[in-house]
PDB file of C-alpha atoms in Angstrom:
ATOM      1  CA  UNK A   1      55.919  55.111   5.922  1.00  0.00           C
ATOM      2  CA  UNK A   2      59.321  55.231   4.580  1.00  0.00           C
ATOM      3  CA  UNK A   3      61.742  53.206   2.615  1.00  0.00           C
ATOM      4  CA  UNK A   4      65.074  52.318   4.361  1.00  0.00           C
ATOM      5  CA  UNK A   5      68.161  54.230   3.679  1.00  0.00           C
ATOM      6  CA  UNK A   6      69.490  50.920   2.548  1.00  0.00           C
ATOM      7  CA  UNK A   7      66.980  50.961  -0.373  1.00  0.00           C
ATOM      8  CA  UNK A   8      67.535  54.633  -1.082  1.00  0.00           C
ATOM      9  CA  UNK A   9      71.192  54.037  -1.466  1.00  0.00           C
ATOM     10  CA  UNK A  10      70.948  50.759  -3.431  1.00  0.00           C
ATOM     11  CA  UNK A  11      68.906  52.604  -5.945  1.00  0.00           C
ATOM     12  CA  UNK A  12      71.444  55.437  -6.053  1.00  0.00           C
ATOM     13  CA  UNK A  13      74.325  53.011  -6.619  1.00  0.00           C
ATOM     14  CA  UNK A  14      72.449  51.461  -9.453  1.00  0.00           C
ATOM     15  CA  UNK A  15      71.683  54.932 -10.972  1.00  0.00           C
ATOM     16  CA  UNK A  16      75.423  55.830 -10.696  1.00  0.00           C
ATOM     17  CA  UNK A  17      76.608  52.621 -12.309  1.00  0.00           C
ATOM     18  CA  UNK A  18      74.036  52.900 -15.039  1.00  0.00           C
ATOM     19  CA  UNK A  19      75.249  56.455 -15.727  1.00  0.00           C
ATOM     20  CA  UNK A  20      78.910  55.556 -16.007  1.00  0.00           C
ATOM     21  CA  UNK A  21      78.720  52.315 -17.993  1.00  0.00           C
ATOM     22  CA  UNK A  22      82.225  52.632 -19.615  1.00  0.00           C
ATOM     23  CA  UNK A  23      84.270  52.195 -16.499  1.00  0.00           C
ATOM     24  CA  UNK A  24      84.603  50.313 -13.244  1.00  0.00           C
ATOM     25  CA  UNK A  25      83.519  52.493 -10.395  1.00  0.00           C
ATOM     26  CA  UNK A  26      84.645  52.323  -6.757  1.00  0.00           C
ATOM     27  CA  UNK A  27      82.753  52.778  -3.539  1.00  0.00           C
ATOM     28  CA  UNK A  28      84.721  55.978  -2.960  1.00  0.00           C
ATOM     29  CA  UNK A  29      83.683  57.466  -6.281  1.00  0.00           C
ATOM     30  CA  UNK A  30      80.033  56.771  -5.611  1.00  0.00           C
ATOM     31  CA  UNK A  31      80.082  58.100  -2.021  1.00  0.00           C
ATOM     32  CA  UNK A  32      81.811  61.159  -3.145  1.00  0.00           C
ATOM     33  CA  UNK A  33      79.373  61.741  -6.005  1.00  0.00           C
ATOM     34  CA  UNK A  34      76.503  61.584  -3.694  1.00  0.00           C
ATOM     35  CA  UNK A  35      78.215  63.090  -0.611  1.00  0.00           C
ATOM     36  CA  UNK A  36      77.299  60.082   1.559  1.00  0.00           C
ATOM     37  CA  UNK A  37      79.418  57.902   3.721  1.00  0.00           C
ATOM     38  CA  UNK A  38      81.357  55.014   1.956  1.00  0.00           C
ATOM     39  CA  UNK A  39      80.839  52.796   5.002  1.00  0.00           C
ATOM     40  CA  UNK A  40      77.018  52.823   4.384  1.00  0.00           C
ATOM     41  CA  UNK A  41      77.631  51.904   0.754  1.00  0.00           C
ATOM     42  CA  UNK A  42      79.795  48.821   1.598  1.00  0.00           C
ATOM     43  CA  UNK A  43      76.803  46.645   2.715  1.00  0.00           C
ATOM     44  CA  UNK A  44      74.621  47.999  -0.045  1.00  0.00           C
ATOM     45  CA  UNK A  45      77.086  47.050  -2.783  1.00  0.00           C
ATOM     46  CA  UNK A  46      77.617  43.654  -1.191  1.00  0.00           C
ATOM     47  CA  UNK A  47      73.889  43.102  -1.197  1.00  0.00           C
ATOM     48  CA  UNK A  48      73.560  44.248  -4.918  1.00  0.00           C
ATOM     49  CA  UNK A  49      76.441  41.957  -5.804  1.00  0.00           C
ATOM     50  CA  UNK A  50      74.862  38.915  -3.961  1.00  0.00           C
ATOM     51  CA  UNK A  51      71.614  39.369  -5.852  1.00  0.00           C
ATOM     52  CA  UNK A  52      73.249  39.670  -9.193  1.00  0.00           C
ATOM     53  CA  UNK A  53      72.783  43.340  -9.974  1.00  0.00           C
ATOM     54  CA  UNK A  54      76.353  44.328  -9.716  1.00  0.00           C
ATOM     55  CA  UNK A  55      79.628  42.558 -10.453  1.00  0.00           C
ATOM     56  CA  UNK A  56      82.986  43.507  -8.837  1.00  0.00           C
ATOM     57  CA  UNK A  57      86.432  43.230 -10.136  1.00  0.00           C
ATOM     58  CA  UNK A  58      89.154  42.868  -7.495  1.00  0.00           C
ATOM     59  CA  UNK A  59      92.642  44.262  -7.371  1.00  0.00           C
ATOM     60  CA  UNK A  60      94.259  47.464  -8.565  1.00  0.00           C
ATOM     61  CA  UNK A  61      92.176  49.264 -10.964  1.00  0.00           C
ATOM     62  CA  UNK A  62      89.203  47.204  -9.981  1.00  0.00           C
ATOM     63  CA  UNK A  63      85.738  48.285  -8.979  1.00  0.00           C
ATOM     64  CA  UNK A  64      82.260  47.525  -9.863  1.00  0.00           C
ATOM     65  CA  UNK A  65      79.774  47.740 -12.737  1.00  0.00           C
ATOM     66  CA  UNK A  66      76.246  46.636 -13.494  1.00  0.00           C
ATOM     67  CA  UNK A  67      75.937  42.942 -14.099  1.00  0.00           C
ATOM     68  CA  UNK A  68      72.757  43.194 -16.201  1.00  0.00           C
ATOM     69  CA  UNK A  69      71.432  45.546 -18.697  1.00  0.00           C
ATOM     70  CA  UNK A  70      69.592  48.521 -17.068  1.00  0.00           C
ATOM     71  CA  UNK A  71      66.420  47.371 -19.116  1.00  0.00           C
ATOM     72  CA  UNK A  72      66.611  44.077 -17.208  1.00  0.00           C
ATOM     73  CA  UNK A  73      66.658  45.612 -13.726  1.00  0.00           C
ATOM     74  CA  UNK A  74      63.055  46.113 -12.481  1.00  0.00           C
ATOM     75  CA  UNK A  75      62.848  48.802  -9.641  1.00  0.00           C
ATOM     76  CA  UNK A  76      60.100  46.933  -7.770  1.00  0.00           C
ATOM     77  CA  UNK A  77      62.171  43.815  -7.688  1.00  0.00           C
ATOM     78  CA  UNK A  78      65.139  45.694  -6.323  1.00  0.00           C
ATOM     79  CA  UNK A  79      63.181  47.354  -3.562  1.00  0.00           C
ATOM     80  CA  UNK A  80      61.541  44.030  -2.698  1.00  0.00           C
ATOM     81  CA  UNK A  81      65.058  42.763  -1.850  1.00  0.00           C
ATOM     82  CA  UNK A  82      66.429  45.894  -0.161  1.00  0.00           C
ATOM     83  CA  UNK A  83      63.573  46.410   2.364  1.00  0.00           C
ATOM     84  CA  UNK A  84      64.165  44.415   5.442  1.00  0.00           C
ATOM     85  CA  UNK A  85      60.409  44.016   6.055  1.00  0.00           C
ATOM     86  CA  UNK A  86      57.357  44.446   4.031  1.00  0.00           C
ATOM     87  CA  UNK A  87      55.129  43.797   7.169  1.00  0.00           C
ATOM     88  CA  UNK A  88      53.172  46.838   6.928  1.00  0.00           C
ATOM     89  CA  UNK A  89      51.485  46.133  10.236  1.00  0.00           C
ATOM     90  CA  UNK A  90      51.918  43.625  13.076  1.00  0.00           C
ATOM     91  CA  UNK A  91      49.542  41.084  11.676  1.00  0.00           C
ATOM     92  CA  UNK A  92      51.609  40.552   8.585  1.00  0.00           C
ATOM     93  CA  UNK A  93      54.358  38.925  10.770  1.00  0.00           C
ATOM     94  CA  UNK A  94      54.187  35.329  11.659  1.00  0.00           C
ATOM     95  CA  UNK A  95      54.233  36.086  15.318  1.00  0.00           C
ATOM     96  CA  UNK A  96      51.775  38.995  15.142  1.00  0.00           C
ATOM     97  CA  UNK A  97      49.085  38.535  17.709  1.00  0.00           C
ATOM     98  CA  UNK A  98      46.366  41.095  16.850  1.00  0.00           C
ATOM     99  CA  UNK A  99      43.158  39.623  18.343  1.00  0.00           C
ATOM    100  CA  UNK A 100      41.164  40.355  15.180  1.00  0.00           C
ATOM    101  CA  UNK A 101      43.511  39.114  12.639  1.00  0.00           C
ATOM    102  CA  UNK A 102      41.523  36.175  11.419  1.00  0.00           C
ATOM    103  CA  UNK A 103      38.454  38.328  10.619  1.00  0.00           C
ATOM    104  CA  UNK A 104      40.360  41.475   9.461  1.00  0.00           C
ATOM    105  CA  UNK A 105      39.507  43.120   6.176  1.00  0.00           C
ATOM    106  CA  UNK A 106      42.150  45.731   6.827  1.00  0.00           C
ATOM    107  CA  UNK A 107      44.910  43.233   6.313  1.00  0.00           C
ATOM    108  CA  UNK A 108      43.587  42.338   2.941  1.00  0.00           C
ATOM    109  CA  UNK A 109      43.187  45.997   2.031  1.00  0.00           C
ATOM    110  CA  UNK A 110      46.775  46.744   3.053  1.00  0.00           C
ATOM    111  CA  UNK A 111      48.168  43.672   1.111  1.00  0.00           C
ATOM    112  CA  UNK A 112      46.275  45.019  -1.945  1.00  0.00           C
ATOM    113  CA  UNK A 113      47.643  48.505  -1.514  1.00  0.00           C
ATOM    114  CA  UNK A 114      51.196  47.077  -1.090  1.00  0.00           C
ATOM    115  CA  UNK A 115      50.813  45.068  -4.384  1.00  0.00           C
ATOM    116  CA  UNK A 116      49.707  48.292  -6.126  1.00  0.00           C
ATOM    117  CA  UNK A 117      52.654  50.140  -4.843  1.00  0.00           C
ATOM    118  CA  UNK A 118      54.957  47.424  -6.222  1.00  0.00           C
ATOM    119  CA  UNK A 119      53.077  47.068  -9.437  1.00  0.00           C
ATOM    120  CA  UNK A 120      53.948  50.753 -10.268  1.00  0.00           C
ATOM    121  CA  UNK A 121      57.646  50.292  -9.464  1.00  0.00           C
ATOM    122  CA  UNK A 122      57.607  47.099 -11.572  1.00  0.00           C
ATOM    123  CA  UNK A 123      56.668  49.276 -14.431  1.00  0.00           C
ATOM    124  CA  UNK A 124      59.976  51.023 -14.190  1.00  0.00           C
ATOM    125  CA  UNK A 125      63.321  49.579 -15.100  1.00  0.00           C
ATOM    126  CA  UNK A 126      66.664  51.228 -14.275  1.00  0.00           C
ATOM    127  CA  UNK A 127      66.897  52.255 -17.935  1.00  0.00           C
ATOM    128  CA  UNK A 128      63.791  54.553 -17.308  1.00  0.00           C
ATOM    129  CA  UNK A 129      65.695  56.061 -14.313  1.00  0.00           C
ATOM    130  CA  UNK A 130      68.694  56.708 -16.536  1.00  0.00           C
ATOM    131  CA  UNK A 131      66.856  58.520 -19.130  1.00  0.00           C
ATOM    132  CA  UNK A 132      67.864  62.133 -18.216  1.00  0.00           C
ATOM    133  CA  UNK A 133      71.437  61.009 -19.116  1.00  0.00           C
ATOM    134  CA  UNK A 134      73.219  64.335 -19.554  1.00  0.00           C
ATOM    135  CA  UNK A 135      71.955  66.030 -16.366  1.00  0.00           C
ATOM    136  CA  UNK A 136      72.500  62.838 -14.321  1.00  0.00           C
ATOM    137  CA  UNK A 137      76.136  62.634 -15.474  1.00  0.00           C
ATOM    138  CA  UNK A 138      76.637  66.245 -14.761  1.00  0.00           C
ATOM    139  CA  UNK A 139      75.157  66.095 -11.249  1.00  0.00           C
ATOM    140  CA  UNK A 140      77.273  62.804 -10.570  1.00  0.00           C
ATOM    141  CA  UNK A 141      80.271  64.660 -11.903  1.00  0.00           C
ATOM    142  CA  UNK A 142      80.892  62.074 -14.382  1.00  0.00           C
ATOM    143  CA  UNK A 143      82.832  62.815 -17.605  1.00  0.00           C
ATOM    144  CA  UNK A 144      80.837  62.716 -20.801  1.00  0.00           C
ATOM    145  CA  UNK A 145      81.726  59.411 -22.601  1.00  0.00           C
ATOM    146  CA  UNK A 146      84.004  59.758 -25.644  1.00  0.00           C
ATOM    147  CA  UNK A 147      81.908  59.102 -28.615  1.00  0.00           C
TER     148      UNK A 147
ATOM    149  CA  UNK B   1      58.519  49.682   4.782  1.00  0.00           C
ATOM    150  CA  UNK B   2      56.000  49.792   7.585  1.00  0.00           C
ATOM    151  CA  UNK B   3      53.172  51.831   8.830  1.00  0.00           C
ATOM    152  CA  UNK B   4      53.622  53.301  12.199  1.00  0.00           C
ATOM    153  CA  UNK B   5      52.109  51.594  15.352  1.00  0.00           C
ATOM    154  CA  UNK B   6      50.156  54.801  15.661  1.00  0.00           C
ATOM    155  CA  UNK B   7      48.307  54.165  12.398  1.00  0.00           C
ATOM    156  CA  UNK B   8      47.849  50.484  13.248  1.00  0.00           C
ATOM    157  CA  UNK B   9      46.187  51.440  16.633  1.00  0.00           C
ATOM    158  CA  UNK B  10      44.113  54.181  15.117  1.00  0.00           C
ATOM    159  CA  UNK B  11      42.581  51.720  12.698  1.00  0.00           C
ATOM    160  CA  UNK B  12      42.038  49.286  15.427  1.00  0.00           C
ATOM    161  CA  UNK B  13      40.220  51.897  17.558  1.00  0.00           C
ATOM    162  CA  UNK B  14      37.982  52.683  14.573  1.00  0.00           C
ATOM    163  CA  UNK B  15      37.226  49.020  14.074  1.00  0.00           C
ATOM    164  CA  UNK B  16      36.413  48.627  17.787  1.00  0.00           C
ATOM    165  CA  UNK B  17      34.054  51.646  17.815  1.00  0.00           C
ATOM    166  CA  UNK B  18      32.377  50.652  14.530  1.00  0.00           C
ATOM    167  CA  UNK B  19      31.813  47.105  16.030  1.00  0.00           C
ATOM    168  CA  UNK B  20      30.149  48.513  19.182  1.00  0.00           C
ATOM    169  CA  UNK B  21      27.931  51.337  17.960  1.00  0.00           C
ATOM    170  CA  UNK B  22      25.231  51.055  20.617  1.00  0.00           C
ATOM    171  CA  UNK B  23      27.445  52.171  23.515  1.00  0.00           C
ATOM    172  CA  UNK B  24      30.215  54.552  24.643  1.00  0.00           C
ATOM    173  CA  UNK B  25      33.485  52.864  24.850  1.00  0.00           C
ATOM    174  CA  UNK B  26      36.565  53.552  27.061  1.00  0.00           C
ATOM    175  CA  UNK B  27      40.149  53.438  26.286  1.00  0.00           C
ATOM    176  CA  UNK B  28      40.348  50.695  28.931  1.00  0.00           C
ATOM    177  CA  UNK B  29      37.966  48.603  27.144  1.00  0.00           C
ATOM    178  CA  UNK B  30      39.555  48.964  23.802  1.00  0.00           C
ATOM    179  CA  UNK B  31      42.921  48.393  25.276  1.00  0.00           C
ATOM    180  CA  UNK B  32      41.708  45.112  26.855  1.00  0.00           C
ATOM    181  CA  UNK B  33      39.958  43.915  23.755  1.00  0.00           C
ATOM    182  CA  UNK B  34      43.269  44.179  21.760  1.00  0.00           C
ATOM    183  CA  UNK B  35      45.548  43.339  24.709  1.00  0.00           C
ATOM    184  CA  UNK B  36      47.596  46.564  24.126  1.00  0.00           C
ATOM    185  CA  UNK B  37      48.597  49.404  26.382  1.00  0.00           C
ATOM    186  CA  UNK B  38      46.038  51.966  27.217  1.00  0.00           C
ATOM    187  CA  UNK B  39      48.750  54.698  27.277  1.00  0.00           C
ATOM    188  CA  UNK B  40      49.364  54.033  23.620  1.00  0.00           C
ATOM    189  CA  UNK B  41      45.819  54.551  22.760  1.00  0.00           C
ATOM    190  CA  UNK B  42      45.463  57.861  24.545  1.00  0.00           C
ATOM    191  CA  UNK B  43      47.195  59.885  21.804  1.00  0.00           C
ATOM    192  CA  UNK B  44      45.595  57.800  19.146  1.00  0.00           C
ATOM    193  CA  UNK B  45      42.145  58.734  20.349  1.00  0.00           C
ATOM    194  CA  UNK B  46      43.069  62.255  20.917  1.00  0.00           C
ATOM    195  CA  UNK B  47      44.208  62.436  17.205  1.00  0.00           C
ATOM    196  CA  UNK B  48      41.070  60.720  15.985  1.00  0.00           C
ATOM    197  CA  UNK B  49      38.907  63.149  17.946  1.00  0.00           C
ATOM    198  CA  UNK B  50      40.833  66.163  16.652  1.00  0.00           C
ATOM    199  CA  UNK B  51      40.305  64.970  13.069  1.00  0.00           C
ATOM    200  CA  UNK B  52      36.584  64.502  13.634  1.00  0.00           C
ATOM    201  CA  UNK B  53      36.515  60.686  13.333  1.00  0.00           C
ATOM    202  CA  UNK B  54      35.697  60.221  16.935  1.00  0.00           C
ATOM    203  CA  UNK B  55      33.679  62.166  19.576  1.00  0.00           C
ATOM    204  CA  UNK B  56      34.073  61.901  23.373  1.00  0.00           C
ATOM    205  CA  UNK B  57      31.577  62.286  26.113  1.00  0.00           C
ATOM    206  CA  UNK B  58      33.226  63.290  29.480  1.00  0.00           C
ATOM    207  CA  UNK B  59      32.140  62.304  33.013  1.00  0.00           C
ATOM    208  CA  UNK B  60      30.897  59.199  34.766  1.00  0.00           C
ATOM    209  CA  UNK B  61      29.527  56.728  32.183  1.00  0.00           C
ATOM    210  CA  UNK B  62      31.215  58.826  29.435  1.00  0.00           C
ATOM    211  CA  UNK B  63      33.474  57.469  26.656  1.00  0.00           C
ATOM    212  CA  UNK B  64      33.868  57.716  22.830  1.00  0.00           C
ATOM    213  CA  UNK B  65      31.867  56.756  19.702  1.00  0.00           C
ATOM    214  CA  UNK B  66      32.440  57.269  16.059  1.00  0.00           C
ATOM    215  CA  UNK B  67      31.474  60.930  14.976  1.00  0.00           C
ATOM    216  CA  UNK B  68      30.800  59.746  11.418  1.00  0.00           C
ATOM    217  CA  UNK B  69      29.112  56.893   9.731  1.00  0.00           C
ATOM    218  CA  UNK B  70      31.494  54.039   8.968  1.00  0.00           C
ATOM    219  CA  UNK B  71      30.561  54.498   5.295  1.00  0.00           C
ATOM    220  CA  UNK B  72      32.014  57.989   5.410  1.00  0.00           C
ATOM    221  CA  UNK B  73      35.334  57.213   6.941  1.00  0.00           C
ATOM    222  CA  UNK B  74      37.825  56.462   4.092  1.00  0.00           C
ATOM    223  CA  UNK B  75      40.789  54.216   5.107  1.00  0.00           C
ATOM    224  CA  UNK B  76      43.314  56.015   2.895  1.00  0.00           C
ATOM    225  CA  UNK B  77      42.252  59.448   4.410  1.00  0.00           C
ATOM    226  CA  UNK B  78      42.845  58.141   7.954  1.00  0.00           C
ATOM    227  CA  UNK B  79      46.131  56.704   7.102  1.00  0.00           C
ATOM    228  CA  UNK B  80      47.384  59.888   5.511  1.00  0.00           C
ATOM    229  CA  UNK B  81      46.686  61.703   8.783  1.00  0.00           C
ATOM    230  CA  UNK B  82      48.114  59.131  11.137  1.00  0.00           C
ATOM    231  CA  UNK B  83      51.475  58.515   9.355  1.00  0.00           C
ATOM    232  CA  UNK B  84      53.783  61.142  10.591  1.00  0.00           C
ATOM    233  CA  UNK B  85      55.731  61.157   7.331  1.00  0.00           C
ATOM    234  CA  UNK B  86      54.948  60.008   3.767  1.00  0.00           C
ATOM    235  CA  UNK B  87      58.455  60.868   2.658  1.00  0.00           C
ATOM    236  CA  UNK B  88      59.374  57.726   1.198  1.00  0.00           C
ATOM    237  CA  UNK B  89      63.021  58.747   0.686  1.00  0.00           C
ATOM    238  CA  UNK B  90      65.162  61.741   1.523  1.00  0.00           C
ATOM    239  CA  UNK B  91      64.384  63.781  -1.489  1.00  0.00           C
ATOM    240  CA  UNK B  92      60.634  63.836  -0.646  1.00  0.00           C
ATOM    241  CA  UNK B  93      61.719  66.169   2.242  1.00  0.00           C
ATOM    242  CA  UNK B  94      62.193  69.925   1.849  1.00  0.00           C
ATOM    243  CA  UNK B  95      65.639  69.734   3.269  1.00  0.00           C
ATOM    244  CA  UNK B  96      66.624  66.609   1.375  1.00  0.00           C
ATOM    245  CA  UNK B  97      69.916  67.180  -0.541  1.00  0.00           C
ATOM    246  CA  UNK B  98      70.349  64.168  -2.807  1.00  0.00           C
ATOM    247  CA  UNK B  99      72.687  65.484  -5.475  1.00  0.00           C
ATOM    248  CA  UNK B 100      70.521  64.021  -8.435  1.00  0.00           C
ATOM    249  CA  UNK B 101      67.039  65.032  -7.076  1.00  0.00           C
ATOM    250  CA  UNK B 102      66.386  67.603  -9.945  1.00  0.00           C
ATOM    251  CA  UNK B 103      66.929  64.895 -12.657  1.00  0.00           C
ATOM    252  CA  UNK B 104      65.669  61.931 -10.803  1.00  0.00           C
ATOM    253  CA  UNK B 105      62.949  59.652 -12.411  1.00  0.00           C
ATOM    254  CA  UNK B 106      62.951  57.533  -9.248  1.00  0.00           C
ATOM    255  CA  UNK B 107      61.291  60.247  -7.315  1.00  0.00           C
ATOM    256  CA  UNK B 108      58.410  60.489  -9.747  1.00  0.00           C
ATOM    257  CA  UNK B 109      58.143  56.642  -9.737  1.00  0.00           C
ATOM    258  CA  UNK B 110      57.936  56.424  -6.055  1.00  0.00           C
ATOM    259  CA  UNK B 111      55.367  59.209  -5.777  1.00  0.00           C
ATOM    260  CA  UNK B 112      53.222  57.248  -8.400  1.00  0.00           C
ATOM    261  CA  UNK B 113      53.631  54.129  -6.422  1.00  0.00           C
ATOM    262  CA  UNK B 114      52.619  55.888  -3.188  1.00  0.00           C
ATOM    263  CA  UNK B 115      49.525  57.328  -4.891  1.00  0.00           C
ATOM    264  CA  UNK B 116      48.665  53.814  -6.062  1.00  0.00           C
ATOM    265  CA  UNK B 117      48.937  52.677  -2.553  1.00  0.00           C
ATOM    266  CA  UNK B 118      46.562  55.238  -1.259  1.00  0.00           C
ATOM    267  CA  UNK B 119      44.139  54.832  -4.157  1.00  0.00           C
ATOM    268  CA  UNK B 120      43.574  51.305  -3.039  1.00  0.00           C
ATOM    269  CA  UNK B 121      43.031  52.290   0.569  1.00  0.00           C
ATOM    270  CA  UNK B 122      40.685  54.905  -0.511  1.00  0.00           C
ATOM    271  CA  UNK B 123      38.522  52.264  -2.087  1.00  0.00           C
ATOM    272  CA  UNK B 124      37.731  50.943   1.369  1.00  0.00           C
ATOM    273  CA  UNK B 125      35.720  52.685   4.000  1.00  0.00           C
ATOM    274  CA  UNK B 126      35.427  51.651   7.693  1.00  0.00           C
ATOM    275  CA  UNK B 127      32.088  49.950   6.754  1.00  0.00           C
ATOM    276  CA  UNK B 128      34.011  47.437   4.481  1.00  0.00           C
ATOM    277  CA  UNK B 129      36.324  46.783   7.472  1.00  0.00           C
ATOM    278  CA  UNK B 130      33.339  46.044   9.787  1.00  0.00           C
ATOM    279  CA  UNK B 131      31.506  43.533   7.433  1.00  0.00           C
ATOM    280  CA  UNK B 132      32.708  40.365   9.249  1.00  0.00           C
ATOM    281  CA  UNK B 133      30.426  41.726  11.994  1.00  0.00           C
ATOM    282  CA  UNK B 134      29.777  38.530  14.146  1.00  0.00           C
ATOM    283  CA  UNK B 135      33.416  37.291  14.238  1.00  0.00           C
ATOM    284  CA  UNK B 136      34.750  40.753  15.028  1.00  0.00           C
ATOM    285  CA  UNK B 137      32.359  41.169  17.921  1.00  0.00           C
ATOM    286  CA  UNK B 138      33.368  37.873  19.216  1.00  0.00           C
ATOM    287  CA  UNK B 139      37.134  38.417  18.904  1.00  0.00           C
ATOM    288  CA  UNK B 140      36.622  41.798  20.706  1.00  0.00           C
ATOM    289  CA  UNK B 141      34.554  40.209  23.309  1.00  0.00           C
ATOM    290  CA  UNK B 142      31.678  42.516  22.557  1.00  0.00           C
ATOM    291  CA  UNK B 143      28.120  41.369  23.472  1.00  0.00           C
ATOM    292  CA  UNK B 144      25.787  40.939  20.511  1.00  0.00           C
ATOM    293  CA  UNK B 145      23.478  43.875  20.238  1.00  0.00           C
ATOM    294  CA  UNK B 146      19.856  43.392  21.434  1.00  0.00           C
ATOM    295  CA  UNK B 147      17.634  43.402  18.321  1.00  0.00           C
TER     296      UNK B 147
END
């Protein structure tokens, strides 16, 4: 049981952007801060932009920033969009053909468990994840904002 | 986000055995009932026997049966043993190297969400899954017990 790398990276991008609200960030900067491949982040950023979490500014000096306040970004909501499937087992899929699907209490139990999982994540917003502001900025090699 | 086929099949084997308590079942019978490969079930049954959920009787006329009462088999407990990893994201692993791991609230949120997932499954025992007794026996092509 694991989230996709896509979800993991999407959340990392949001944490980066939320930690550096004063400027436009580039994919290269985010990739360097986490030590991951920029190629992997391209699709992630495209997804986040499509879903209205991130806005991009083109051209020289361009980059991206959060399109919503961190308080308005629920983590459960993000993960629901970034996971390509929430079909925990075969019978969650339309073409699943487990013979006992129609009498299966397990399916209901798993659906309840999944709902509980997301209920916890929906209790967190990006703002909660940004709370350790100073250590996050240090670990992401971001300069402290001029105050 | 998906459970392994291994978990799925382990739960199906337990449901089968719990639905046919009067006799020893063979892997071939279980495979036929679900229309899945017997090869896949071999490892699953071995695992369930090692963990004390199933006991096997060797020789002609042999087979397997539940080693515990269905009420004593918690579904969360089974799934914890059958999932090969509960590392939802890289930083759950010992050799994970996400740069912000030490300041990351997300890791805590995901751990809480995972705990909530299993708390729901721990509220179910195999006995709960066996409650729709007649339809399950029909779908698994099991004869009704002589009463």
